[in-house]
C-alpha cells in the first residue's frame, strides 16, 4: 500500500498496486490501466474510422498486430538500453518483471501497421491519420499506471501540483504532466484534423507533439528513471524525441509536396 498526497490541493490516496488476485496470481492496476487506455483509444478509432475512409475490419487487425508488436518493441527498446539490469539473456523475456519503453512500443506498432497497410494495399498515411487520436487517448490514460506504481516522477518541487509519496518531499508528477500534454494534443488534433491538406499530416502532428512534450518532460524526471545517452546531459528518450520531431517535420513537407504534385493543392 502506498500513500500518495498532493498537499497543496488537499488530495490524498492510499493505493495498493495489486487490483485483485486470481488464485495465486496478482493482477496489477498498472496492467488494467494500460489495457483500458488501449481499449478506449481503439473504441474511438473504431467508431470514427469508416467516415474517414478506413474499414472497421482493418482497424481490428491493425490494433491486434499493433498491440503484439508494440509490446515486443517496447521490451526490445528497454532491453537494448538497459542491458546492465539483466543478469542473463533469459531475463530479457521476463516481461512480467517490468521494463517496457513507450517509444519502443510506438515504433513496433508503427512498423507492424505500415507492413499491414502495404500487404492490404491500404493508404498508410490515411490509416495513420485515423489512428492518431486513439494513440493520444491510450497514452493519456496509460500514464496513470505510473501513478499507481509510484514511479516515473520528477525532482522535488514547491509547485501546487507537487506529489508526496509515502510522506517524502513533494516531487513533480511527471505522469500527470504527460497525460495533460497528450489531452491537449488530442484536443488540438480533433479541432484541426478536418483542415488537413494531405494524408499523413495528422500523424506527423501527433509524432511532433508527443515528442516535443517528451523531450522537455524527460528533463525533469528523477535520474533513476532516465536511460542516459550521455550521463547527466541527455537521455536516450530525449535524443529519440529530437530525431522524431525532425522526421515528423520532413514527412509533413513530403506529404504536402506530394499533394501539390498530384494537382490537389
mmCIF file of C-alpha atoms in Angstrom:
data_model
loop_
_atom_site.group_PDB
_atom_site.id
_atom_site.type_symbol
_atom_site.label_atom_id
_atom_site.label_comp_id
_atom_site.label_asym_id
_atom_site.label_seq_id
_atom_site.Cartn_x
_atom_site.Cartn_y
_atom_site.Cartn_z
ATOM 1 C CA UNK A 1 0.000 0.000 0.000
ATOM 2 C CA UNK A 2 1.327 3.427 -0.962
ATOM 3 C CA UNK A 3 0.252 6.805 0.374
ATOM 4 C CA UNK A 4 0.176 9.496 -2.324
ATOM 5 C CA UNK A 5 -0.635 13.077 -1.370
ATOM 6 C CA UNK A 6 -0.972 16.374 -3.190
ATOM 7 C CA UNK A 7 -0.550 18.606 -0.119
ATOM 8 C CA UNK A 8 -1.296 21.985 -1.715
ATOM 9 C CA UNK A 9 -4.583 20.897 -3.241
ATOM 10 C CA UNK A 10 -5.684 18.647 -0.373
ATOM 11 C CA UNK A 11 -5.855 15.320 -2.213
ATOM 12 C CA UNK A 12 -4.753 12.062 -0.633
ATOM 13 C CA UNK A 13 -4.791 8.480 -1.922
ATOM 14 C CA UNK A 14 -3.932 5.110 -0.430
ATOM 15 C CA UNK A 15 -3.252 2.773 -3.328
ATOM 16 C CA UNK A 16 -2.404 -0.897 -3.493
ATOM 17 C CA UNK A 17 -0.692 -1.640 -6.834
ATOM 18 C CA UNK A 18 -2.464 -5.027 -6.839
ATOM 19 C CA UNK A 19 -6.058 -4.680 -8.008
ATOM 20 C CA UNK A 20 -7.086 -8.259 -7.172
ATOM 21 C CA UNK A 21 -5.795 -11.810 -7.289
ATOM 22 C CA UNK A 22 -6.834 -14.855 -9.264
ATOM 23 C CA UNK A 23 -5.653 -17.871 -7.326
ATOM 24 C CA UNK A 24 -2.039 -17.039 -6.508
ATOM 25 C CA UNK A 25 -1.650 -14.624 -9.446
ATOM 26 C CA UNK A 26 -1.699 -10.887 -8.733
ATOM 27 C CA UNK A 27 -3.494 -8.665 -11.240
ATOM 28 C CA UNK A 28 -1.991 -5.170 -11.132
ATOM 29 C CA UNK A 29 -3.708 -1.838 -11.620
ATOM 30 C CA UNK A 30 -0.884 -0.895 -13.997
ATOM 31 C CA UNK A 31 -1.860 -3.589 -16.491
ATOM 32 C CA UNK A 32 -5.573 -2.813 -16.163
ATOM 33 C CA UNK A 33 -4.989 0.897 -16.760
ATOM 34 C CA UNK A 34 -2.823 0.238 -19.818
ATOM 35 C CA UNK A 35 -5.458 -2.098 -21.246
ATOM 36 C CA UNK A 36 -8.204 0.438 -20.503
ATOM 37 C CA UNK A 37 -6.297 3.122 -22.387
ATOM 38 C CA UNK A 38 -5.760 0.761 -25.307
ATOM 39 C CA UNK A 39 -9.438 -0.260 -25.354
ATOM 40 C CA UNK A 40 -10.796 3.300 -25.206
ATOM 41 C CA UNK A 41 -8.374 4.504 -27.870
ATOM 42 C CA UNK A 42 -9.375 1.582 -30.082
ATOM 43 C CA UNK A 43 -13.079 2.246 -29.458
ATOM 44 C CA UNK A 44 -12.715 5.869 -30.540
ATOM 45 C CA UNK A 45 -10.904 4.908 -33.748
ATOM 46 C CA UNK A 46 -13.383 2.100 -34.432
ATOM 47 C CA UNK A 47 -16.351 4.467 -34.092
ATOM 48 C CA UNK A 48 -14.868 7.131 -36.377
ATOM 49 C CA UNK A 49 -12.823 5.206 -38.967
ATOM 50 C CA UNK A 50 -15.372 4.460 -41.698
ATOM 51 C CA UNK A 51 -16.434 8.067 -42.177
ATOM 52 C CA UNK A 52 -12.737 8.759 -42.832
ATOM 53 C CA UNK A 53 -12.272 6.009 -45.371
ATOM 54 C CA UNK A 54 -10.897 3.079 -43.348
ATOM 55 C CA UNK A 55 -12.853 -0.136 -42.789
ATOM 56 C CA UNK A 56 -13.558 -1.352 -39.262
ATOM 57 C CA UNK A 57 -12.172 -4.825 -40.036
ATOM 58 C CA UNK A 58 -8.835 -3.237 -40.942
ATOM 59 C CA UNK A 59 -8.795 -1.328 -37.644
ATOM 60 C CA UNK A 60 -9.282 -4.545 -35.665
ATOM 61 C CA UNK A 61 -6.372 -6.176 -37.485
ATOM 62 C CA UNK A 62 -4.122 -3.149 -37.084
ATOM 63 C CA UNK A 63 -4.957 -2.934 -33.368
ATOM 64 C CA UNK A 64 -4.209 -6.623 -32.779
ATOM 65 C CA UNK A 65 -0.870 -6.581 -34.585
ATOM 66 C CA UNK A 66 -0.057 -3.188 -33.105
ATOM 67 C CA UNK A 67 -0.635 -4.497 -29.579
ATOM 68 C CA UNK A 68 1.521 -7.583 -30.115
ATOM 69 C CA UNK A 69 4.403 -5.858 -31.859
ATOM 70 C CA UNK A 70 4.065 -2.786 -29.651
ATOM 71 C CA UNK A 71 4.769 -4.921 -26.578
ATOM 72 C CA UNK A 72 7.651 -6.647 -28.355
ATOM 73 C CA UNK A 73 9.070 -3.295 -29.469
ATOM 74 C CA UNK A 74 8.683 -1.778 -26.016
ATOM 75 C CA UNK A 75 10.606 -4.665 -24.470
ATOM 76 C CA UNK A 76 13.368 -4.695 -27.087
ATOM 77 C CA UNK A 77 13.872 -0.935 -26.749
ATOM 78 C CA UNK A 78 14.132 -1.201 -22.960
ATOM 79 C CA UNK A 79 16.476 -4.202 -23.001
ATOM 80 C CA UNK A 80 18.840 -2.636 -25.552
ATOM 81 C CA UNK A 81 19.387 0.446 -23.410
ATOM 82 C CA UNK A 82 19.357 -1.258 -20.008
ATOM 83 C CA UNK A 83 21.482 -4.359 -20.535
ATOM 84 C CA UNK A 84 23.269 -3.868 -17.220
ATOM 85 C CA UNK A 85 19.994 -4.543 -15.379
ATOM 86 C CA UNK A 86 19.840 -8.154 -16.563
ATOM 87 C CA UNK A 87 21.890 -10.986 -15.129
ATOM 88 C CA UNK A 88 21.387 -13.343 -18.086
ATOM 89 C CA UNK A 89 19.764 -13.395 -21.551
ATOM 90 C CA UNK A 90 16.878 -15.402 -20.099
ATOM 91 C CA UNK A 91 15.911 -12.295 -18.111
ATOM 92 C CA UNK A 92 15.220 -10.410 -21.350
ATOM 93 C CA UNK A 93 11.995 -12.354 -21.824
ATOM 94 C CA UNK A 94 10.579 -11.942 -18.301
ATOM 95 C CA UNK A 95 8.327 -9.065 -19.193
ATOM 96 C CA UNK A 96 6.224 -9.654 -16.067
ATOM 97 C CA UNK A 97 9.119 -8.280 -14.008
ATOM 98 C CA UNK A 98 8.669 -4.873 -15.639
ATOM 99 C CA UNK A 99 10.665 -2.967 -18.187
ATOM 100 C CA UNK A 100 8.750 -1.530 -21.142
ATOM 101 C CA UNK A 101 9.587 1.671 -23.001
ATOM 102 C CA UNK A 102 6.792 3.627 -24.666
ATOM 103 C CA UNK A 103 8.933 4.741 -27.587
ATOM 104 C CA UNK A 104 9.730 1.135 -28.437
ATOM 105 C CA UNK A 105 6.030 0.360 -28.286
ATOM 106 C CA UNK A 106 5.195 3.179 -30.680
ATOM 107 C CA UNK A 107 7.937 2.134 -33.092
ATOM 108 C CA UNK A 108 6.818 -1.507 -33.027
ATOM 109 C CA UNK A 109 3.186 -0.571 -33.630
ATOM 110 C CA UNK A 110 4.093 1.801 -36.488
ATOM 111 C CA UNK A 111 6.206 -0.840 -38.230
ATOM 112 C CA UNK A 112 3.546 -3.555 -37.952
ATOM 113 C CA UNK A 113 0.818 -1.146 -39.115
ATOM 114 C CA UNK A 114 2.857 0.009 -42.098
ATOM 115 C CA UNK A 115 3.600 -3.584 -43.172
ATOM 116 C CA UNK A 116 -0.100 -4.432 -42.810
ATOM 117 C CA UNK A 117 -1.079 -1.450 -44.967
ATOM 118 C CA UNK A 118 1.406 -2.476 -47.654
ATOM 119 C CA UNK A 119 0.137 -6.076 -47.694
ATOM 120 C CA UNK A 120 -3.515 -4.977 -47.825
ATOM 121 C CA UNK A 121 -2.723 -2.142 -50.272
ATOM 122 C CA UNK A 122 -4.174 0.486 -47.929
ATOM 123 C CA UNK A 123 -3.306 4.181 -47.891
ATOM 124 C CA UNK A 124 -0.877 4.083 -44.950
ATOM 125 C CA UNK A 125 -0.758 7.875 -44.314
ATOM 126 C CA UNK A 126 -4.567 7.954 -44.182
ATOM 127 C CA UNK A 127 -4.699 4.960 -41.830
ATOM 128 C CA UNK A 128 -2.132 6.572 -39.522
ATOM 129 C CA UNK A 129 -4.146 9.811 -39.504
ATOM 130 C CA UNK A 130 -7.264 7.895 -38.473
ATOM 131 C CA UNK A 131 -5.410 6.070 -35.688
ATOM 132 C CA UNK A 132 -3.553 9.106 -34.254
ATOM 133 C CA UNK A 133 -6.346 10.239 -31.860
ATOM 134 C CA UNK A 134 -6.556 6.724 -30.424
ATOM 135 C CA UNK A 135 -2.842 6.760 -29.653
ATOM 136 C CA UNK A 136 -3.161 10.004 -27.692
ATOM 137 C CA UNK A 137 -6.179 8.668 -25.789
ATOM 138 C CA UNK A 138 -4.338 5.479 -24.879
ATOM 139 C CA UNK A 139 -1.202 7.312 -23.778
ATOM 140 C CA UNK A 140 -3.119 9.916 -21.747
ATOM 141 C CA UNK A 141 -4.875 7.177 -19.781
ATOM 142 C CA UNK A 142 -1.966 4.750 -19.677
ATOM 143 C CA UNK A 143 0.314 7.195 -17.843
ATOM 144 C CA UNK A 144 -1.831 6.777 -14.737
ATOM 145 C CA UNK A 145 -0.346 3.313 -14.471
ATOM 146 C CA UNK A 146 2.829 5.081 -13.334
ATOM 147 C CA UNK A 147 0.771 6.910 -10.718
ATOM 148 C CA UNK A 148 -0.483 3.747 -9.026
ATOM 149 C CA UNK A 149 3.025 2.281 -9.150
ATOM 150 C CA UNK A 150 4.554 5.437 -7.647
ATOM 151 C CA UNK A 151 7.103 5.662 -10.446
ATOM 152 C CA UNK A 152 8.347 7.983 -13.196
ATOM 153 C CA UNK A 153 8.195 11.149 -11.135
ATOM 154 C CA UNK A 154 10.450 14.198 -11.191
ATOM 155 C CA UNK A 155 12.641 16.082 -8.784
ATOM 156 C CA UNK A 156 11.490 17.936 -5.680
ATOM 157 C CA UNK A 157 9.189 20.899 -6.228
ATOM 158 C CA UNK A 158 7.130 23.553 -4.423
ATOM 159 C CA UNK A 159 4.590 23.519 -7.258
ATOM 160 C CA UNK A 160 0.885 23.449 -6.441
ATOM 161 C CA UNK A 161 0.825 20.023 -8.118
ATOM 162 C CA UNK A 162 3.688 18.671 -6.012
ATOM 163 C CA UNK A 163 3.143 14.993 -5.180
ATOM 164 C CA UNK A 164 4.336 13.392 -1.938
ATOM 165 C CA UNK A 165 4.927 9.638 -1.961
ATOM 166 C CA UNK A 166 4.774 7.869 1.398
ATOM 167 C CA UNK A 167 5.485 11.084 3.295
ATOM 168 C CA UNK A 168 8.538 12.166 1.295
ATOM 169 C CA UNK A 169 9.108 15.704 -0.011
ATOM 170 C CA UNK A 170 6.788 16.657 -2.913
ATOM 171 C CA UNK A 171 8.053 15.883 -6.410
ATOM 172 C CA UNK A 172 6.917 16.707 -9.936
ATOM 173 C CA UNK A 173 4.075 14.345 -11.006
ATOM 174 C CA UNK A 174 5.563 13.778 -14.462
ATOM 175 C CA UNK A 175 2.908 11.177 -15.264
ATOM 176 C CA UNK A 176 0.225 13.864 -14.838
ATOM 177 C CA UNK A 177 2.107 16.447 -16.901
ATOM 178 C CA UNK A 178 2.470 13.994 -19.770
ATOM 179 C CA UNK A 179 -1.158 12.911 -19.555
ATOM 180 C CA UNK A 180 -2.350 16.540 -19.692
ATOM 181 C CA UNK A 181 0.032 17.233 -22.580
ATOM 182 C CA UNK A 182 -1.465 14.314 -24.509
ATOM 183 C CA UNK A 183 -5.006 15.513 -23.783
ATOM 184 C CA UNK A 184 -4.114 18.990 -25.063
ATOM 185 C CA UNK A 185 -2.642 17.401 -28.201
ATOM 186 C CA UNK A 186 -5.802 15.345 -28.683
ATOM 187 C CA UNK A 187 -7.996 18.456 -28.483
ATOM 188 C CA UNK A 188 -5.833 20.337 -30.985
ATOM 189 C CA UNK A 189 -5.758 17.338 -33.315
ATOM 190 C CA UNK A 190 -9.546 16.916 -33.251
ATOM 191 C CA UNK A 191 -10.126 20.638 -33.839
ATOM 192 C CA UNK A 192 -7.860 20.838 -36.857
ATOM 193 C CA UNK A 193 -7.881 17.397 -38.496
ATOM 194 C CA UNK A 194 -10.670 18.451 -40.869
ATOM 195 C CA UNK A 195 -8.368 21.185 -42.167
ATOM 196 C CA UNK A 196 -5.515 18.907 -43.205
ATOM 197 C CA UNK A 197 -4.271 19.379 -46.760
ATOM 198 C CA UNK A 198 -2.916 15.875 -47.310
ATOM 199 C CA UNK A 199 -2.980 12.414 -45.766
ATOM 200 C CA UNK A 200 -0.276 11.866 -43.184
ATOM 201 C CA UNK A 201 -0.225 15.397 -41.786
ATOM 202 C CA UNK A 202 -2.312 14.491 -38.729
ATOM 203 C CA UNK A 203 0.009 11.640 -37.823
ATOM 204 C CA UNK A 204 3.007 13.935 -38.301
ATOM 205 C CA UNK A 205 1.410 16.372 -35.851
ATOM 206 C CA UNK A 206 0.939 13.534 -33.358
ATOM 207 C CA UNK A 207 4.595 12.492 -33.587
ATOM 208 C CA UNK A 208 5.826 16.073 -33.290
ATOM 209 C CA UNK A 209 3.518 16.987 -30.396
ATOM 210 C CA UNK A 210 4.198 13.882 -28.340
ATOM 211 C CA UNK A 211 7.950 14.083 -28.926
ATOM 212 C CA UNK A 212 8.105 17.776 -28.048
ATOM 213 C CA UNK A 213 6.417 17.151 -24.715
ATOM 214 C CA UNK A 214 8.510 14.078 -24.038
ATOM 215 C CA UNK A 215 11.746 15.977 -24.706
ATOM 216 C CA UNK A 216 11.043 18.566 -22.005
ATOM 217 C CA UNK A 217 9.355 16.251 -19.508
ATOM 218 C CA UNK A 218 12.203 13.771 -19.689
ATOM 219 C CA UNK A 219 14.483 16.553 -18.475
ATOM 220 C CA UNK A 220 12.642 16.903 -15.150
ATOM 221 C CA UNK A 221 12.384 13.188 -14.392
ATOM 222 C CA UNK A 222 14.167 11.713 -11.418
ATOM 223 C CA UNK A 223 17.512 10.467 -12.799
ATOM 224 C CA UNK A 224 16.751 6.879 -11.745
ATOM 225 C CA UNK A 225 14.056 6.755 -14.427
ATOM 226 C CA UNK A 226 16.221 8.117 -17.242
ATOM 227 C CA UNK A 227 18.055 5.866 -19.687
ATOM 228 C CA UNK A 228 21.099 8.020 -20.419
ATOM 229 C CA UNK A 229 22.736 8.553 -23.787
ATOM 230 C CA UNK A 230 25.248 10.993 -22.302
ATOM 231 C CA UNK A 231 25.108 10.559 -18.499
ATOM 232 C CA UNK A 232 23.786 13.646 -16.743
ATOM 233 C CA UNK A 233 23.341 15.560 -20.017
ATOM 234 C CA UNK A 234 20.823 13.971 -22.369
ATOM 235 C CA UNK A 235 18.679 10.876 -22.103
ATOM 236 C CA UNK A 236 18.084 8.359 -24.859
ATOM 237 C CA UNK A 237 14.399 9.283 -24.956
ATOM 238 C CA UNK A 238 15.305 12.947 -25.417
ATOM 239 C CA UNK A 239 17.572 12.076 -28.338
ATOM 240 C CA UNK A 240 14.840 9.924 -29.850
ATOM 241 C CA UNK A 241 12.362 12.766 -29.327
ATOM 242 C CA UNK A 242 14.588 15.191 -31.223
ATOM 243 C CA UNK A 243 15.001 12.686 -34.054
ATOM 244 C CA UNK A 244 11.254 12.022 -34.135
ATOM 245 C CA UNK A 245 10.459 15.742 -34.335
ATOM 246 C CA UNK A 246 12.856 16.145 -37.233
ATOM 247 C CA UNK A 247 11.382 13.135 -39.045
ATOM 248 C CA UNK A 248 7.826 14.400 -38.496
ATOM 249 C CA UNK A 249 8.698 17.792 -39.991
ATOM 250 C CA UNK A 250 10.374 16.191 -43.022
ATOM 251 C CA UNK A 251 7.434 13.841 -43.596
ATOM 252 C CA UNK A 252 4.953 16.696 -43.209
ATOM 253 C CA UNK A 253 6.740 18.564 -46.005
ATOM 254 C CA UNK A 254 6.968 15.420 -48.155
ATOM 255 C CA UNK A 255 3.245 14.696 -47.827
ATOM 256 C CA UNK A 256 2.395 18.316 -48.610
ATOM 257 C CA UNK A 257 4.590 18.385 -51.723
ATOM 258 C CA UNK A 258 3.211 15.062 -52.895
ATOM 259 C CA UNK A 259 -0.274 16.539 -52.855
ATOM 260 C CA UNK A 260 0.836 19.557 -54.865
ATOM 261 C CA UNK A 261 2.484 17.328 -57.467
ATOM 262 C CA UNK A 262 -0.786 15.454 -57.815
ATOM 263 C CA UNK A 263 -2.535 18.732 -58.534
ATOM 264 C CA UNK A 264 -4.585 18.810 -55.350
ATOM 265 C CA UNK A 265 -3.186 21.915 -53.718
#
